[in-house]
C-alpha cells in the first residue's frame, strides 16, 4: 500500500514501500517484553529493601538536568538507551507507592493480575466509548459492576441484573464520579423549572468531605455550596440536625437544595457520616444523595465492616468507591453506581451521527464526562478471578489488623494520643499537648531516614482549634507486621528526639 514522504521542496509524494516500525516488530517486542517483565519483577522484589521511598529531589529537578534533551530525537533510539535514561534520569524522581512502608495519603494498590490485564489492555488498544466500538469492553463492564456490587453487599437496585433503571459504571476517579452525580442531580432538579433557576441550586457536604466535591461544584458552575462543620464531639461525622438547619435556611431564602454528598471514610480521619439519617433529611429537602466511599469502600467486602459502617444505602441515589485504592486494581478504576441511570444519561448523553450504531442504549460514554474510555473492567476481571473473594477479604482484614496494632501502641504511650477513632486501616495520632511546630518536627523526624513515608492533616480539637495531626495509612500490597513494627520503632524514637529537643529549648528560655 502506498505511503508518502516530503521531497526536497516540501511536497508530499507517494512512496510504494511499506512503513517499517523501528526496532519493535513482533519478535523484537517479544524479546523486549521479556526484559521489561524481568525489570518489573526485580523492582517488586526490591521494594522491601528500598533505602528511600520518597526521592531526594526538589521541584524542577528534571527540567534542570543537563542530561534531559530539550526536544525529541530526530532519529530512533534503541530500547536499552531509553531504559538506561529511565533508570538514571527518571527513576530517581519516583515516589514508591507500592513500597511496604509507604504509609502516606491512602494506598494506590496494584497487583500482578492487574498489571497483566493492563498489558492486554495496552496491546488491544480499544477505545470503549460505545458498544459498537468495543462490544466486549461494554458487556464485561456491565458484568463486573454487578460482580463488584454483589461482593460489597450493595442494594440490589444498583445491579444491572435487577432489571430496574439502576446500574454501574467505571469512572476514572472519585472526582469524576462526584461530578457526574452532581450534573445528574442538576439535570433532575431543573426538570420542569426555568433554566434561570440554576443559580438557586445549592449543594451540601461536610467540611470533612473530600475537596473533589467543592471542585465538582466549581466545574459545574454551582456557586451555592455549603460546607457544614463536623466536630470532634461527633467523631467528625456530619449530624442530620446540622444538615436540616442548613437546608431549611436555604429553602426559606428561596433557594433549591439539589445535591448532598455523604462520606464513608473521610480523608483526614476516616469519619463515617450517618448515611441513613442524613438521606432522610436530604430527600425531604429535595436533594440527590451521593455517597463517597473512595478509600473505605473496599472494606465493605468484609461483612463485619459492612454491618458497622455501610448501612443506610438503600435510599441513596448514587454511590462510589475506588478499587484502585485498596482492592489491588491498578489506577485508574473508580466504581460508581446509580439507582437510576436515566438522570445521568439526560445530563451527559450526546450521540452524533458518526457514533450512531448498534447497541447505543448500552454505551458507557453517556454515563461519563469524556468520550474515550479504557478497557478498565478487564483489570477487575483478572483481579476478582485470580484472587477470589476470600483472599480479598483476608487482604483487607490483614491491613485493618495491622492498623489496630499500631493504634494500640499509640494509645498505650503516655507521650502520644489518638486524634480520632481508628477505622479501617488509618491511624491518626499526635504528641500529647504539644504545639504545631513540635508536631511538625515529629513528622519530619519519622520521615527523616527516607525509608518510610507519612503525611499530616489538620483536625479540630474539642475547643475547635485545628491541630497538626499525623496519619499512618496502611494498605500497600506488601505491608506485613514487621513493617508496621519498624514504623512504630521509628515513631517512638522520633518522639524521644523531638520531645528532648523541645525540653532543652524551653530550659534555655
CSV table of C-alpha atoms in Angstrom, one decimal:
chain,number,residue,atom,x,y,z
A,1,UNK,CA,0.0,0.0,0.0
A,2,UNK,CA,1.4,3.4,-1.0
A,3,UNK,CA,2.7,5.8,1.7
A,4,UNK,CA,4.1,9.3,1.3
A,5,UNK,CA,7.0,11.5,2.3
A,6,UNK,CA,8.2,15.0,1.7
A,7,UNK,CA,10.6,15.8,-1.1
A,8,UNK,CA,13.2,18.5,-1.0
A,9,UNK,CA,10.6,21.1,-2.0
A,10,UNK,CA,8.4,20.1,0.9
A,11,UNK,CA,5.8,18.4,-1.3
A,12,UNK,CA,4.2,15.1,-0.3
A,13,UNK,CA,5.0,12.4,-2.8
A,14,UNK,CA,3.7,8.8,-2.8
A,15,UNK,CA,6.2,6.0,-1.8
A,16,UNK,CA,5.4,2.4,-2.6
A,17,UNK,CA,7.4,0.8,0.3
A,18,UNK,CA,5.6,-0.3,3.5
A,19,UNK,CA,6.3,1.7,6.6
A,20,UNK,CA,8.6,-0.2,8.9
A,21,UNK,CA,8.4,0.5,12.7
A,22,UNK,CA,11.9,0.9,14.2
A,23,UNK,CA,13.1,-1.8,16.4
A,24,UNK,CA,9.7,-3.1,17.6
A,25,UNK,CA,8.4,-5.8,15.2
A,26,UNK,CA,6.7,-8.8,16.8
A,27,UNK,CA,9.8,-10.8,17.6
A,28,UNK,CA,11.8,-7.8,18.8
A,29,UNK,CA,8.8,-6.9,21.0
A,30,UNK,CA,8.8,-10.4,22.4
A,31,UNK,CA,12.4,-10.1,23.5
A,32,UNK,CA,12.0,-6.6,24.9
A,33,UNK,CA,8.8,-7.6,26.7
A,34,UNK,CA,10.7,-10.4,28.5
A,35,UNK,CA,13.3,-7.8,29.5
A,36,UNK,CA,10.6,-5.4,30.8
A,37,UNK,CA,8.8,-8.1,32.8
A,38,UNK,CA,12.2,-9.1,34.3
A,39,UNK,CA,12.8,-5.4,35.3
A,40,UNK,CA,9.3,-5.1,36.8
A,41,UNK,CA,9.7,-8.3,38.8
A,42,UNK,CA,13.2,-7.2,40.1
A,43,UNK,CA,11.7,-3.9,41.0
A,44,UNK,CA,8.9,-5.5,43.0
A,45,UNK,CA,11.4,-7.7,44.8
A,46,UNK,CA,13.5,-4.6,45.7
A,47,UNK,CA,10.6,-2.7,47.3
A,48,UNK,CA,11.2,-4.3,50.7
A,49,UNK,CA,14.8,-3.1,50.7
A,50,UNK,CA,14.5,0.4,49.5
A,51,UNK,CA,16.6,3.0,51.3
A,52,UNK,CA,14.3,5.8,50.3
A,53,UNK,CA,10.6,5.8,49.4
A,54,UNK,CA,10.5,9.5,48.7
A,55,UNK,CA,13.0,10.8,46.2
A,56,UNK,CA,15.6,13.3,47.5
A,57,UNK,CA,14.8,15.9,44.8
A,58,UNK,CA,13.5,19.4,44.6
A,59,UNK,CA,10.9,20.9,42.2
A,60,UNK,CA,12.4,21.4,38.8
A,61,UNK,CA,14.9,18.6,39.3
A,62,UNK,CA,14.2,17.0,35.9
A,63,UNK,CA,14.0,20.2,33.8
A,64,UNK,CA,17.2,21.4,35.3
A,65,UNK,CA,19.0,18.3,34.3
A,66,UNK,CA,21.6,18.9,31.6
A,67,UNK,CA,21.1,15.2,30.6
A,68,UNK,CA,17.5,15.6,29.6
A,69,UNK,CA,17.2,16.8,26.0
A,70,UNK,CA,15.0,19.9,25.3
A,71,UNK,CA,13.4,18.2,22.3
A,72,UNK,CA,12.6,14.8,20.9
A,73,UNK,CA,15.3,13.0,18.9
A,74,UNK,CA,15.2,13.1,15.1
A,75,UNK,CA,16.3,9.5,14.7
A,76,UNK,CA,15.1,6.4,16.5
A,77,UNK,CA,16.8,5.4,19.7
A,78,UNK,CA,17.0,1.8,20.9
A,79,UNK,CA,15.3,0.3,24.0
A,80,UNK,CA,18.4,-0.1,26.0
A,81,UNK,CA,19.3,3.6,25.6
A,82,UNK,CA,15.8,4.7,26.7
A,83,UNK,CA,15.8,2.3,29.7
A,84,UNK,CA,19.2,3.5,30.8
A,85,UNK,CA,18.0,7.1,30.8
A,86,UNK,CA,14.8,6.0,32.6
A,87,UNK,CA,16.9,4.4,35.4
A,88,UNK,CA,19.4,7.3,35.6
A,89,UNK,CA,17.2,10.3,35.0
A,90,UNK,CA,13.6,9.4,35.8
A,91,UNK,CA,13.7,6.7,38.4
A,92,UNK,CA,15.4,9.0,41.0
A,93,UNK,CA,12.2,11.1,40.9
A,94,UNK,CA,9.8,8.3,41.7
A,95,UNK,CA,7.8,8.0,44.9
A,96,UNK,CA,7.5,4.3,45.6
A,97,UNK,CA,3.8,4.0,46.3
A,98,UNK,CA,3.9,0.2,46.3
A,99,UNK,CA,6.6,0.0,49.0
A,100,UNK,CA,5.5,-1.8,52.2
A,101,UNK,CA,6.4,1.2,54.4
A,102,UNK,CA,4.5,3.7,52.2
A,103,UNK,CA,2.0,5.0,54.8
A,104,UNK,CA,1.1,8.3,53.2
A,105,UNK,CA,-2.2,9.5,51.7
A,106,UNK,CA,-4.4,6.5,51.0
A,107,UNK,CA,-3.0,3.4,49.2
A,108,UNK,CA,-2.9,3.1,45.5
A,109,UNK,CA,-2.8,-0.7,45.2
A,110,UNK,CA,-1.7,-2.7,42.2
A,111,UNK,CA,-1.0,-6.4,41.8
A,112,UNK,CA,0.3,-9.0,39.4
A,113,UNK,CA,-3.2,-9.8,38.0
A,114,UNK,CA,-3.9,-6.1,37.5
A,115,UNK,CA,-0.6,-5.5,35.7
A,116,UNK,CA,-1.1,-8.5,33.5
A,117,UNK,CA,-4.5,-7.2,32.5
A,118,UNK,CA,-3.1,-3.8,31.8
A,119,UNK,CA,-0.6,-5.4,29.4
A,120,UNK,CA,-3.6,-6.9,27.4
A,121,UNK,CA,-5.4,-3.5,27.5
A,122,UNK,CA,-2.4,-1.8,26.1
A,123,UNK,CA,-2.0,-4.4,23.4
A,124,UNK,CA,-5.7,-4.4,22.4
A,125,UNK,CA,-5.7,-0.6,22.3
A,126,UNK,CA,-9.5,-0.3,22.3
A,127,UNK,CA,-11.4,2.9,23.0
A,128,UNK,CA,-14.6,1.6,24.6
A,129,UNK,CA,-16.8,4.6,24.3
A,130,UNK,CA,-19.7,2.6,22.7
A,131,UNK,CA,-20.9,-0.9,22.3
A,132,UNK,CA,-20.1,-0.7,18.6
A,133,UNK,CA,-16.6,0.5,19.3
A,134,UNK,CA,-15.9,-2.4,21.8
A,135,UNK,CA,-18.7,-4.9,22.5
A,136,UNK,CA,-16.6,-6.8,25.0
A,137,UNK,CA,-15.4,-3.8,27.0
A,138,UNK,CA,-19.1,-2.7,27.3
A,139,UNK,CA,-20.5,-6.0,28.3
A,140,UNK,CA,-17.7,-7.1,30.6
A,141,UNK,CA,-18.1,-3.8,32.4
A,142,UNK,CA,-21.8,-4.5,32.9
A,143,UNK,CA,-20.9,-7.9,34.4
A,144,UNK,CA,-18.0,-6.6,36.6
A,145,UNK,CA,-20.1,-3.8,38.1
A,146,UNK,CA,-22.7,-6.4,39.1
A,147,UNK,CA,-19.9,-8.8,40.4
A,148,UNK,CA,-18.5,-5.9,42.5
A,149,UNK,CA,-21.9,-4.7,43.8
A,150,UNK,CA,-22.7,-8.3,45.0
A,151,UNK,CA,-19.2,-8.6,46.5
A,152,UNK,CA,-19.7,-5.4,48.5
A,153,UNK,CA,-23.3,-6.2,49.6
A,154,UNK,CA,-24.8,-3.2,47.9
A,155,UNK,CA,-28.6,-2.9,47.5
A,156,UNK,CA,-30.0,-4.8,44.6
A,157,UNK,CA,-31.3,-1.6,43.0
A,158,UNK,CA,-27.7,-0.9,41.9
A,159,UNK,CA,-27.4,-4.0,39.8
A,160,UNK,CA,-28.0,-4.2,36.1
A,161,UNK,CA,-29.4,-7.7,36.7
A,162,UNK,CA,-32.1,-6.3,38.9
A,163,UNK,CA,-33.8,-5.3,35.6
A,164,UNK,CA,-34.6,-1.9,37.1
A,165,UNK,CA,-33.2,1.5,35.9
A,166,UNK,CA,-30.1,1.2,38.0
A,167,UNK,CA,-26.6,0.0,37.2
A,168,UNK,CA,-22.9,0.8,37.5
A,169,UNK,CA,-20.1,2.5,35.5
A,170,UNK,CA,-16.3,2.6,35.9
A,171,UNK,CA,-15.2,6.2,36.2
A,172,UNK,CA,-11.5,7.2,36.3
A,173,UNK,CA,-11.5,8.7,39.8
A,174,UNK,CA,-13.9,9.8,42.6
A,175,UNK,CA,-13.6,13.4,41.3
A,176,UNK,CA,-15.3,12.2,38.1
A,177,UNK,CA,-17.9,10.2,40.0
A,178,UNK,CA,-18.9,13.2,42.1
A,179,UNK,CA,-19.0,15.5,39.1
A,180,UNK,CA,-21.2,13.0,37.2
A,181,UNK,CA,-23.6,12.6,40.2
A,182,UNK,CA,-23.7,16.4,40.5
A,183,UNK,CA,-24.6,17.1,36.9
A,184,UNK,CA,-27.2,14.3,37.0
A,185,UNK,CA,-28.7,15.8,40.1
A,186,UNK,CA,-28.8,19.2,38.5
A,187,UNK,CA,-30.5,17.8,35.4
A,188,UNK,CA,-33.1,16.1,37.5
A,189,UNK,CA,-33.6,19.2,39.8
A,190,UNK,CA,-34.2,21.5,36.8
A,191,UNK,CA,-36.9,19.3,35.1
A,192,UNK,CA,-40.0,21.5,34.9
A,193,UNK,CA,-38.2,24.5,36.1
A,194,UNK,CA,-36.9,27.5,34.1
A,195,UNK,CA,-33.1,27.4,33.4
A,196,UNK,CA,-32.8,30.7,35.3
A,197,UNK,CA,-33.3,28.6,38.5
A,198,UNK,CA,-29.8,27.1,38.0
A,199,UNK,CA,-28.4,30.0,40.1
A,200,UNK,CA,-30.7,29.0,43.0
A,201,UNK,CA,-29.3,25.4,43.3
A,202,UNK,CA,-27.5,24.5,46.5
A,203,UNK,CA,-25.1,21.7,47.1
A,204,UNK,CA,-24.2,20.4,50.6
A,205,UNK,CA,-21.4,18.3,52.3
A,206,UNK,CA,-19.4,18.1,55.5
A,207,UNK,CA,-16.3,20.2,55.9
A,208,UNK,CA,-14.6,16.9,56.2
A,209,UNK,CA,-15.7,15.8,52.7
A,210,UNK,CA,-13.0,15.5,50.1
A,211,UNK,CA,-12.1,18.6,48.2
A,212,UNK,CA,-13.4,17.0,45.0
A,213,UNK,CA,-16.9,17.9,46.0
A,214,UNK,CA,-16.2,21.6,46.0
A,215,UNK,CA,-14.2,21.2,42.8
A,216,UNK,CA,-17.1,19.5,41.1
A,217,UNK,CA,-19.3,22.4,42.0
A,218,UNK,CA,-16.6,24.8,40.6
A,219,UNK,CA,-16.6,22.8,37.3
A,220,UNK,CA,-20.4,22.6,37.1
A,221,UNK,CA,-20.8,26.3,37.9
A,222,UNK,CA,-22.7,25.7,41.2
A,223,UNK,CA,-21.9,28.7,43.3
A,224,UNK,CA,-24.0,27.9,46.3
A,225,UNK,CA,-22.0,25.3,48.3
A,226,UNK,CA,-22.5,24.6,52.0
A,227,UNK,CA,-19.6,23.0,53.8
A,228,UNK,CA,-21.2,22.1,57.1
A,229,UNK,CA,-18.9,21.8,60.1
A,230,UNK,CA,-18.4,18.4,61.7
A,231,UNK,CA,-16.9,18.4,65.1
A,232,UNK,CA,-14.8,16.1,67.2
A,233,UNK,CA,-17.7,15.8,69.6
A,234,UNK,CA,-19.3,13.5,66.9
A,235,UNK,CA,-16.1,12.0,65.7
A,236,UNK,CA,-16.1,14.3,62.7
A,237,UNK,CA,-19.3,12.8,61.3
A,238,UNK,CA,-21.9,15.3,59.9
A,239,UNK,CA,-25.0,15.5,62.0
A,240,UNK,CA,-28.5,15.3,60.5
A,241,UNK,CA,-29.7,18.3,62.5
A,242,UNK,CA,-27.0,20.5,61.1
A,243,UNK,CA,-27.9,19.4,57.5
A,244,UNK,CA,-31.5,20.0,58.3
A,245,UNK,CA,-30.8,23.5,59.6
A,246,UNK,CA,-28.7,24.4,56.5
A,247,UNK,CA,-31.4,23.2,54.1
A,248,UNK,CA,-34.2,24.9,56.0
A,249,UNK,CA,-32.4,28.2,55.9
A,250,UNK,CA,-31.8,27.9,52.1
A,251,UNK,CA,-35.4,26.9,51.4
A,252,UNK,CA,-36.6,29.9,53.5
A,253,UNK,CA,-34.3,32.1,51.4
A,254,UNK,CA,-35.9,30.8,48.2
A,255,UNK,CA,-33.0,28.6,47.2
A,256,UNK,CA,-33.3,25.0,45.9
A,257,UNK,CA,-31.3,22.1,47.6
A,258,UNK,CA,-30.3,19.7,44.9
A,259,UNK,CA,-27.3,17.7,45.9
A,260,UNK,CA,-25.8,16.2,49.1
A,261,UNK,CA,-22.6,14.2,49.4
A,262,UNK,CA,-22.1,12.0,52.4
A,263,UNK,CA,-18.8,10.3,53.1
A,264,UNK,CA,-17.9,6.8,54.4
A,265,UNK,CA,-14.2,7.2,55.4
A,266,UNK,CA,-13.2,10.8,55.2
A,267,UNK,CA,-9.6,11.6,54.0
A,268,UNK,CA,-8.5,13.3,57.2
A,269,UNK,CA,-9.8,10.8,59.8
A,270,UNK,CA,-11.9,8.1,58.2
A,271,UNK,CA,-15.0,9.6,59.8
A,272,UNK,CA,-18.3,7.9,58.7
A,273,UNK,CA,-21.3,10.1,58.2
A,274,UNK,CA,-24.7,8.5,59.4
A,275,UNK,CA,-25.9,7.9,55.8
A,276,UNK,CA,-29.4,6.6,56.6
A,277,UNK,CA,-30.4,9.6,58.8
A,278,UNK,CA,-28.8,12.1,56.5
A,279,UNK,CA,-30.5,10.6,53.5
A,280,UNK,CA,-33.9,11.1,55.1
A,281,UNK,CA,-33.1,14.8,55.7
A,282,UNK,CA,-31.7,15.3,52.2
A,283,UNK,CA,-34.5,13.6,50.4
A,284,UNK,CA,-37.1,15.6,52.4
A,285,UNK,CA,-35.3,18.7,51.1
A,286,UNK,CA,-35.4,17.5,47.5
A,287,UNK,CA,-31.7,16.7,47.1
A,288,UNK,CA,-29.9,13.9,45.3
A,289,UNK,CA,-27.8,11.9,47.7
A,290,UNK,CA,-24.3,10.6,46.6
A,291,UNK,CA,-22.1,8.6,49.0
A,292,UNK,CA,-18.4,8.8,48.5
A,293,UNK,CA,-16.6,5.8,50.0
A,294,UNK,CA,-13.4,6.2,47.8
A,295,UNK,CA,-11.0,4.5,50.2
A,296,UNK,CA,-13.1,2.8,52.8
A,297,UNK,CA,-15.5,1.2,50.3
A,298,UNK,CA,-13.1,-1.8,49.8
A,299,UNK,CA,-13.8,-2.7,53.4
A,300,UNK,CA,-17.4,-3.5,52.6
A,301,UNK,CA,-16.1,-6.8,51.2
A,302,UNK,CA,-15.9,-7.8,54.9
A,303,UNK,CA,-19.4,-8.5,56.4
A,304,UNK,CA,-18.5,-7.2,59.8
A,305,UNK,CA,-17.4,-3.8,58.4
A,306,UNK,CA,-20.5,-3.7,56.3
A,307,UNK,CA,-22.7,-4.0,59.3
A,308,UNK,CA,-20.7,-1.3,61.2
A,309,UNK,CA,-20.3,1.4,58.5
A,310,UNK,CA,-22.2,0.7,55.3
A,311,UNK,CA,-25.8,0.7,56.5
A,312,UNK,CA,-28.4,3.2,55.1
A,313,UNK,CA,-27.5,2.8,51.4
A,314,UNK,CA,-31.0,1.5,50.4
A,315,UNK,CA,-32.3,5.0,49.7
A,316,UNK,CA,-29.2,6.8,48.3
A,317,UNK,CA,-29.2,7.9,44.7
A,318,UNK,CA,-25.6,7.1,43.8
A,319,UNK,CA,-22.5,5.5,45.4
A,320,UNK,CA,-18.8,5.2,44.5
A,321,UNK,CA,-15.6,3.7,45.7
A,322,UNK,CA,-12.1,3.1,44.3
A,323,UNK,CA,-10.9,-0.4,43.8
A,324,UNK,CA,-7.6,1.3,42.7
A,325,UNK,CA,-7.1,2.4,46.3
A,326,UNK,CA,-7.4,-0.8,48.4
A,327,UNK,CA,-8.6,-3.6,46.2
A,328,UNK,CA,-5.4,-4.4,44.2
A,329,UNK,CA,-6.7,-3.0,41.0
A,330,UNK,CA,-4.2,-0.5,39.5
A,331,UNK,CA,-5.1,3.1,38.9
A,332,UNK,CA,-7.5,4.2,37.4
A,333,UNK,CA,-10.7,2.4,38.4
A,334,UNK,CA,-13.5,4.1,40.3
A,335,UNK,CA,-16.6,2.1,40.6
A,336,UNK,CA,-19.8,4.2,40.6
A,337,UNK,CA,-23.5,3.0,40.8
A,338,UNK,CA,-26.7,4.9,40.5
A,339,UNK,CA,-30.2,3.7,41.5
A,340,UNK,CA,-31.5,5.2,38.3
A,341,UNK,CA,-29.1,5.8,35.4
A,342,UNK,CA,-31.6,7.9,33.4
A,343,UNK,CA,-30.7,11.2,35.0
A,344,UNK,CA,-27.0,10.5,34.1
A,345,UNK,CA,-27.9,9.9,30.5
A,346,UNK,CA,-30.2,13.0,30.5
A,347,UNK,CA,-27.3,15.1,31.6
A,348,UNK,CA,-24.5,13.5,29.6
A,349,UNK,CA,-25.8,11.7,26.5
A,350,UNK,CA,-24.7,13.0,23.2
A,351,UNK,CA,-24.6,10.8,20.1
A,352,UNK,CA,-23.6,12.5,16.9
A,353,UNK,CA,-24.2,10.7,13.5
A,354,UNK,CA,-20.7,9.2,13.5
A,355,UNK,CA,-21.3,7.5,16.8
A,356,UNK,CA,-24.8,6.1,16.0
A,357,UNK,CA,-25.0,2.4,15.7
A,358,UNK,CA,-26.0,-0.9,17.1
A,359,UNK,CA,-26.1,-1.1,20.9
A,360,UNK,CA,-26.2,2.7,21.6
A,361,UNK,CA,-28.5,2.1,24.5
A,362,UNK,CA,-25.6,0.3,26.3
A,363,UNK,CA,-23.0,3.0,25.6
A,364,UNK,CA,-21.0,4.0,28.7
A,365,UNK,CA,-20.0,7.2,27.0
A,366,UNK,CA,-23.4,8.5,28.2
A,367,UNK,CA,-22.5,7.9,31.8
A,368,UNK,CA,-19.3,10.0,32.0
A,369,UNK,CA,-17.8,13.4,31.0
A,370,UNK,CA,-15.2,12.3,28.4
A,371,UNK,CA,-16.0,10.3,25.3
A,372,UNK,CA,-13.0,8.0,25.3
A,373,UNK,CA,-12.5,5.3,27.9
A,374,UNK,CA,-10.1,2.5,28.7
A,375,UNK,CA,-10.9,-1.2,29.0
A,376,UNK,CA,-10.8,-0.9,32.8
A,377,UNK,CA,-13.2,-3.8,33.5
A,378,UNK,CA,-10.5,-6.2,32.4
A,379,UNK,CA,-8.4,-5.4,35.4
A,380,UNK,CA,-11.3,-6.2,37.7
A,381,UNK,CA,-12.0,-9.4,35.8
A,382,UNK,CA,-8.4,-10.6,36.3
A,383,UNK,CA,-8.2,-9.4,40.0
A,384,UNK,CA,-11.5,-10.9,41.1
A,385,UNK,CA,-10.8,-14.2,39.4
A,386,UNK,CA,-7.1,-14.6,40.3
A,387,UNK,CA,-7.6,-13.6,44.0
A,388,UNK,CA,-11.2,-14.7,44.7
A,389,UNK,CA,-13.5,-13.3,47.2
A,390,UNK,CA,-12.0,-15.0,50.3
A,391,UNK,CA,-8.4,-13.9,49.6
A,392,UNK,CA,-9.5,-10.3,49.0
A,393,UNK,CA,-11.3,-10.3,52.4
A,394,UNK,CA,-8.2,-11.7,54.0
A,395,UNK,CA,-6.1,-9.0,52.4
A,396,UNK,CA,-8.3,-6.1,53.7
A,397,UNK,CA,-8.6,-7.7,57.2
A,398,UNK,CA,-4.8,-8.1,57.3
A,399,UNK,CA,-4.3,-4.3,56.9
A,400,UNK,CA,-7.0,-3.5,59.4
A,401,UNK,CA,-5.4,-5.8,62.0
A,402,UNK,CA,-2.0,-4.2,61.5
A,403,UNK,CA,-3.6,-0.7,61.9
A,404,UNK,CA,-5.3,-1.8,65.2
A,405,UNK,CA,-1.9,-3.0,66.5
A,406,UNK,CA,-0.3,0.4,65.7
A,407,UNK,CA,-3.2,2.3,67.3
A,408,UNK,CA,-2.9,0.2,70.4
A,409,UNK,CA,0.8,1.1,70.8
A,410,UNK,CA,-0.1,4.8,70.4
A,411,UNK,CA,-2.9,4.6,72.9
A,412,UNK,CA,-0.6,2.9,75.5
A,413,UNK,CA,2.1,5.5,75.1
A,414,UNK,CA,1.7,8.5,77.5
A,415,UNK,CA,3.6,10.8,75.1
A,416,UNK,CA,1.1,10.4,72.4
A,417,UNK,CA,-2.7,10.4,71.8
A,418,UNK,CA,-5.0,9.1,69.1
A,419,UNK,CA,-6.5,12.1,67.4
A,420,UNK,CA,-9.5,10.2,66.0
A,421,UNK,CA,-11.1,6.8,66.5
A,422,UNK,CA,-9.1,4.4,64.3
A,423,UNK,CA,-11.2,3.0,61.5
A,424,UNK,CA,-10.4,0.7,58.6
A,425,UNK,CA,-6.6,0.9,58.2
A,426,UNK,CA,-6.0,4.6,59.1
A,427,UNK,CA,-4.4,5.8,62.4
A,428,UNK,CA,-4.5,9.5,63.3
A,429,UNK,CA,-2.2,10.5,66.1
A,430,UNK,CA,0.0,13.2,67.6
A,431,UNK,CA,2.2,14.1,70.6
A,432,UNK,CA,0.1,14.9,73.6
A,433,UNK,CA,-0.3,18.7,74.4
A,434,UNK,CA,2.5,19.9,72.0
A,435,UNK,CA,2.4,23.0,69.8
A,436,UNK,CA,2.3,22.8,66.0
A,437,UNK,CA,6.0,23.3,65.4
A,438,UNK,CA,6.8,20.3,67.6
A,439,UNK,CA,4.2,18.1,65.9
A,440,UNK,CA,5.7,19.1,62.5
A,441,UNK,CA,9.2,18.3,63.8
A,442,UNK,CA,7.8,14.9,65.0
A,443,UNK,CA,6.6,14.1,61.5
A,444,UNK,CA,9.9,15.3,59.9
A,445,UNK,CA,11.9,13.1,62.3
A,446,UNK,CA,9.8,10.0,61.4
A,447,UNK,CA,10.3,10.6,57.7
A,448,UNK,CA,14.0,11.7,58.0
A,449,UNK,CA,15.6,8.4,57.2
A,450,UNK,CA,13.6,8.2,54.0
A,451,UNK,CA,12.6,4.5,54.2
A,452,UNK,CA,9.0,5.3,55.3
A,453,UNK,CA,6.6,8.0,54.4
A,454,UNK,CA,3.8,9.5,56.5
A,455,UNK,CA,1.9,12.8,55.9
A,456,UNK,CA,-0.2,15.0,58.2
A,457,UNK,CA,-3.7,16.6,58.2
A,458,UNK,CA,-5.5,19.0,60.5
A,459,UNK,CA,-8.2,18.0,62.9
A,460,UNK,CA,-10.1,20.3,65.2
A,461,UNK,CA,-9.7,19.5,68.9
A,462,UNK,CA,-12.6,19.8,71.4
A,463,UNK,CA,-12.1,23.6,71.5
A,464,UNK,CA,-12.5,23.9,67.7
A,465,UNK,CA,-8.8,24.6,67.2
A,466,UNK,CA,-7.1,22.9,64.2
A,467,UNK,CA,-4.3,20.7,65.4
A,468,UNK,CA,-1.4,19.3,63.3
A,469,UNK,CA,-2.1,15.5,63.2
A,470,UNK,CA,-0.1,12.7,61.7
A,471,UNK,CA,-1.7,10.0,59.6
A,472,UNK,CA,-0.5,6.4,59.2
A,473,UNK,CA,-2.4,4.7,56.4
A,474,UNK,CA,-1.7,1.0,56.0
A,475,UNK,CA,-2.5,-0.5,52.6
A,476,UNK,CA,0.5,-1.2,50.4
A,477,UNK,CA,0.3,-4.7,48.8
A,478,UNK,CA,3.5,-6.0,50.6
A,479,UNK,CA,3.0,-4.5,54.1
A,480,UNK,CA,3.5,-7.0,56.8
A,481,UNK,CA,3.6,-6.9,60.6
A,482,UNK,CA,7.4,-6.3,60.6
A,483,UNK,CA,7.0,-3.2,58.6
A,484,UNK,CA,4.4,-1.7,61.0
A,485,UNK,CA,6.7,-2.7,63.9
A,486,UNK,CA,9.5,-0.8,62.2
A,487,UNK,CA,7.2,2.2,61.8
A,488,UNK,CA,6.3,2.1,65.5
A,489,UNK,CA,10.0,1.9,66.5
A,490,UNK,CA,10.8,4.9,64.2
A,491,UNK,CA,7.8,6.8,65.7
A,492,UNK,CA,8.9,6.1,69.3
A,493,UNK,CA,12.5,7.2,68.6
A,494,UNK,CA,11.3,10.3,66.8
A,495,UNK,CA,9.1,11.2,69.9
A,496,UNK,CA,12.2,10.8,72.1
A,497,UNK,CA,14.3,13.0,69.9
A,498,UNK,CA,11.7,15.8,69.4
A,499,UNK,CA,10.5,15.9,73.0
A,500,UNK,CA,14.1,16.1,74.3
A,501,UNK,CA,14.9,18.9,71.9
A,502,UNK,CA,11.7,20.7,73.0
A,503,UNK,CA,12.6,20.3,76.6
A,504,UNK,CA,16.1,21.7,76.1
A,505,UNK,CA,14.7,24.6,74.2
A,506,UNK,CA,12.3,25.5,77.0
A,507,UNK,CA,15.1,25.0,79.6
A,508,UNK,CA,17.2,27.5,77.7
A,509,UNK,CA,14.4,30.1,77.8
